[in-house]
Amino acid sequence: MLNALCMEMMRYYSGDPGRIQHFVKVHAFAKLIGELEHIGAETMEILEAAAYVHDIGIKPAEEKFGSCAGPLQEQEGPAVAEEMLQRLCFEKQLIERVCYLVGHHHTYTQIDGMDYQILVEADFLVNLHEGSADKAAVESAFKTIFRTESGKRICREMFVTQF
């Protein structure tokens, strides 16, 4: 089912290789961190699905508001994610949690689960690179965002940091 979701997201962002590359990379880091942190199978499935659809709100936010700002993605994304996940026959419990994560993945306070924490870390790993973040930005993110040992290790290795 996760492969079907990935393919559906590719169709959703057809013609936009940057967005497709982004969610594929976030998924890869999320899966790696989840496995290294030994999260359970149910949480892993939620995490992987959320990683694929986390930015699904960009398209409707840009169409409605001409902006893909984080809060607009969080506002617009859950309904689109819910429709897609239902169409692909995901279970109700997974859909509810994934939609929650889509609606909060740019909110870094009150992170309430390993799926949420890992999704945020994976998204940061990709965004820091894609945005060509400077050393100060990487250090700030490392200190304020990263909580898992695996996410910290990957961040250190990627950006050759000493923190």
mmCIF file of C-alpha atoms in Angstrom, residues 9-108:
data_model
loop_
_atom_site.group_PDB
_atom_site.id
_atom_site.type_symbol
_atom_site.label_atom_id
_atom_site.label_comp_id
_atom_site.label_asym_id
_atom_site.label_seq_id
_atom_site.Cartn_x
_atom_site.Cartn_y
_atom_site.Cartn_z
ATOM 1 C CA MET A 9 1.890 11.203 -4.836
ATOM 2 C CA MET A 10 4.063 11.112 -7.957
ATOM 3 C CA ARG A 11 0.906 11.415 -10.047
ATOM 4 C CA TYR A 12 -0.321 14.228 -7.772
ATOM 5 C CA TYR A 13 2.924 16.158 -8.357
ATOM 6 C CA SER A 14 3.347 15.017 -11.973
ATOM 7 C CA GLY A 15 5.654 17.378 -13.836
ATOM 8 C CA ASP A 16 7.201 18.736 -10.626
ATOM 9 C CA PRO A 17 10.348 16.678 -10.058
ATOM 10 C CA GLY A 18 11.526 18.922 -7.218
ATOM 11 C CA ARG A 19 8.471 18.194 -5.088
ATOM 12 C CA ILE A 20 8.626 14.483 -5.948
ATOM 13 C CA GLN A 21 12.318 14.313 -5.067
ATOM 14 C CA HIS A 22 11.576 16.109 -1.796
ATOM 15 C CA PHE A 23 8.969 13.681 -0.477
ATOM 16 C CA VAL A 24 10.976 10.650 -1.643
ATOM 17 C CA LYS A 25 14.018 11.929 0.284
ATOM 18 C CA VAL A 26 11.969 12.746 3.382
ATOM 19 C CA HIS A 27 10.506 9.241 3.244
ATOM 20 C CA ALA A 28 13.967 7.664 2.934
ATOM 21 C CA PHE A 29 15.313 9.550 5.967
ATOM 22 C CA ALA A 30 12.142 8.930 7.982
ATOM 23 C CA LYS A 31 12.288 5.203 7.267
ATOM 24 C CA LEU A 32 15.993 5.046 8.133
ATOM 25 C CA ILE A 33 15.581 6.940 11.398
ATOM 26 C CA GLY A 34 12.489 4.904 12.293
ATOM 27 C CA GLU A 35 14.337 1.646 11.747
ATOM 28 C CA LEU A 36 17.418 2.810 13.651
ATOM 29 C CA GLU A 37 15.186 3.932 16.529
ATOM 30 C CA HIS A 38 13.379 0.554 16.482
ATOM 31 C CA ILE A 39 9.865 1.964 16.306
ATOM 32 C CA GLY A 40 7.019 -0.521 16.047
ATOM 33 C CA ALA A 41 5.488 -1.685 12.776
ATOM 34 C CA GLU A 42 2.252 0.296 13.200
ATOM 35 C CA THR A 43 4.116 3.516 13.990
ATOM 36 C CA MET A 44 6.458 2.857 11.064
ATOM 37 C CA GLU A 45 3.562 2.517 8.639
ATOM 38 C CA ILE A 46 2.088 5.795 9.879
ATOM 39 C CA LEU A 47 5.485 7.484 9.627
ATOM 40 C CA GLU A 48 6.124 6.263 6.101
ATOM 41 C CA ALA A 49 2.679 7.286 4.874
ATOM 42 C CA ALA A 50 3.044 10.694 6.520
ATOM 43 C CA ALA A 51 6.478 11.174 4.969
ATOM 44 C CA TYR A 52 5.024 10.654 1.503
ATOM 45 C CA VAL A 53 2.089 13.040 1.966
ATOM 46 C CA HIS A 54 3.500 15.565 4.440
ATOM 47 C CA ASP A 55 3.626 18.387 1.857
ATOM 48 C CA ILE A 56 0.383 17.511 0.068
ATOM 49 C CA GLY A 57 -1.064 20.841 1.209
ATOM 50 C CA ILE A 58 1.362 22.851 -0.921
ATOM 51 C CA LYS A 59 -0.739 22.533 -4.066
ATOM 52 C CA PRO A 60 -4.071 23.702 -2.603
ATOM 53 C CA ALA A 61 -2.319 26.426 -0.574
ATOM 54 C CA GLU A 62 -0.676 27.798 -3.712
ATOM 55 C CA GLU A 63 -3.963 27.587 -5.640
ATOM 56 C CA LYS A 64 -6.013 29.322 -2.926
ATOM 57 C CA PHE A 65 -3.512 31.759 -1.450
ATOM 58 C CA GLY A 66 -0.593 31.985 -3.873
ATOM 59 C CA SER A 67 1.692 30.803 -1.075
ATOM 60 C CA CYS A 68 3.028 27.533 0.249
ATOM 61 C CA ALA A 69 3.840 28.864 3.732
ATOM 62 C CA GLY A 70 3.976 26.188 6.433
ATOM 63 C CA PRO A 71 0.774 27.214 8.236
ATOM 64 C CA LEU A 72 -1.146 27.185 4.944
ATOM 65 C CA GLN A 73 0.183 23.699 4.149
ATOM 66 C CA GLU A 74 -0.956 22.561 7.590
ATOM 67 C CA GLN A 75 -4.387 24.110 7.006
ATOM 68 C CA GLU A 76 -4.972 22.740 3.509
ATOM 69 C CA GLY A 77 -3.147 19.412 3.603
ATOM 70 C CA PRO A 78 -5.187 17.148 5.893
ATOM 71 C CA ALA A 79 -8.346 17.107 3.759
ATOM 72 C CA VAL A 80 -6.411 16.240 0.596
ATOM 73 C CA ALA A 81 -4.386 13.586 2.413
ATOM 74 C CA GLU A 82 -7.534 12.070 3.907
ATOM 75 C CA GLU A 83 -9.203 11.770 0.510
ATOM 76 C CA MET A 84 -6.131 10.142 -1.053
ATOM 77 C CA LEU A 85 -5.573 7.706 1.838
ATOM 78 C CA GLN A 86 -9.254 6.702 1.874
ATOM 79 C CA ARG A 87 -9.219 6.131 -1.875
ATOM 80 C CA LEU A 88 -6.208 3.838 -1.421
ATOM 81 C CA CYS A 89 -8.047 1.922 1.361
ATOM 82 C CA PHE A 90 -5.777 2.755 4.306
ATOM 83 C CA GLU A 91 -7.246 2.058 7.740
ATOM 84 C CA LYS A 92 -9.140 4.787 9.565
ATOM 85 C CA GLN A 93 -6.707 4.939 12.515
ATOM 86 C CA LEU A 94 -3.716 5.428 10.197
ATOM 87 C CA ILE A 95 -5.568 8.069 8.186
ATOM 88 C CA GLU A 96 -6.438 10.038 11.323
ATOM 89 C CA ARG A 97 -2.867 10.080 12.600
ATOM 90 C CA VAL A 98 -1.342 10.862 9.196
ATOM 91 C CA CYS A 99 -3.765 13.749 8.743
ATOM 92 C CA TYR A 100 -2.802 15.033 12.195
ATOM 93 C CA LEU A 101 0.874 14.886 11.221
ATOM 94 C CA VAL A 102 0.228 16.633 7.898
ATOM 95 C CA GLY A 103 -1.646 19.328 9.818
ATOM 96 C CA HIS A 104 1.198 19.848 12.294
ATOM 97 C CA HIS A 105 4.481 19.028 10.528
ATOM 98 C CA HIS A 106 5.591 22.677 10.561
ATOM 99 C CA THR A 107 4.691 23.050 14.242
ATOM 100 C CA TYR A 108 7.669 22.194 16.392
#
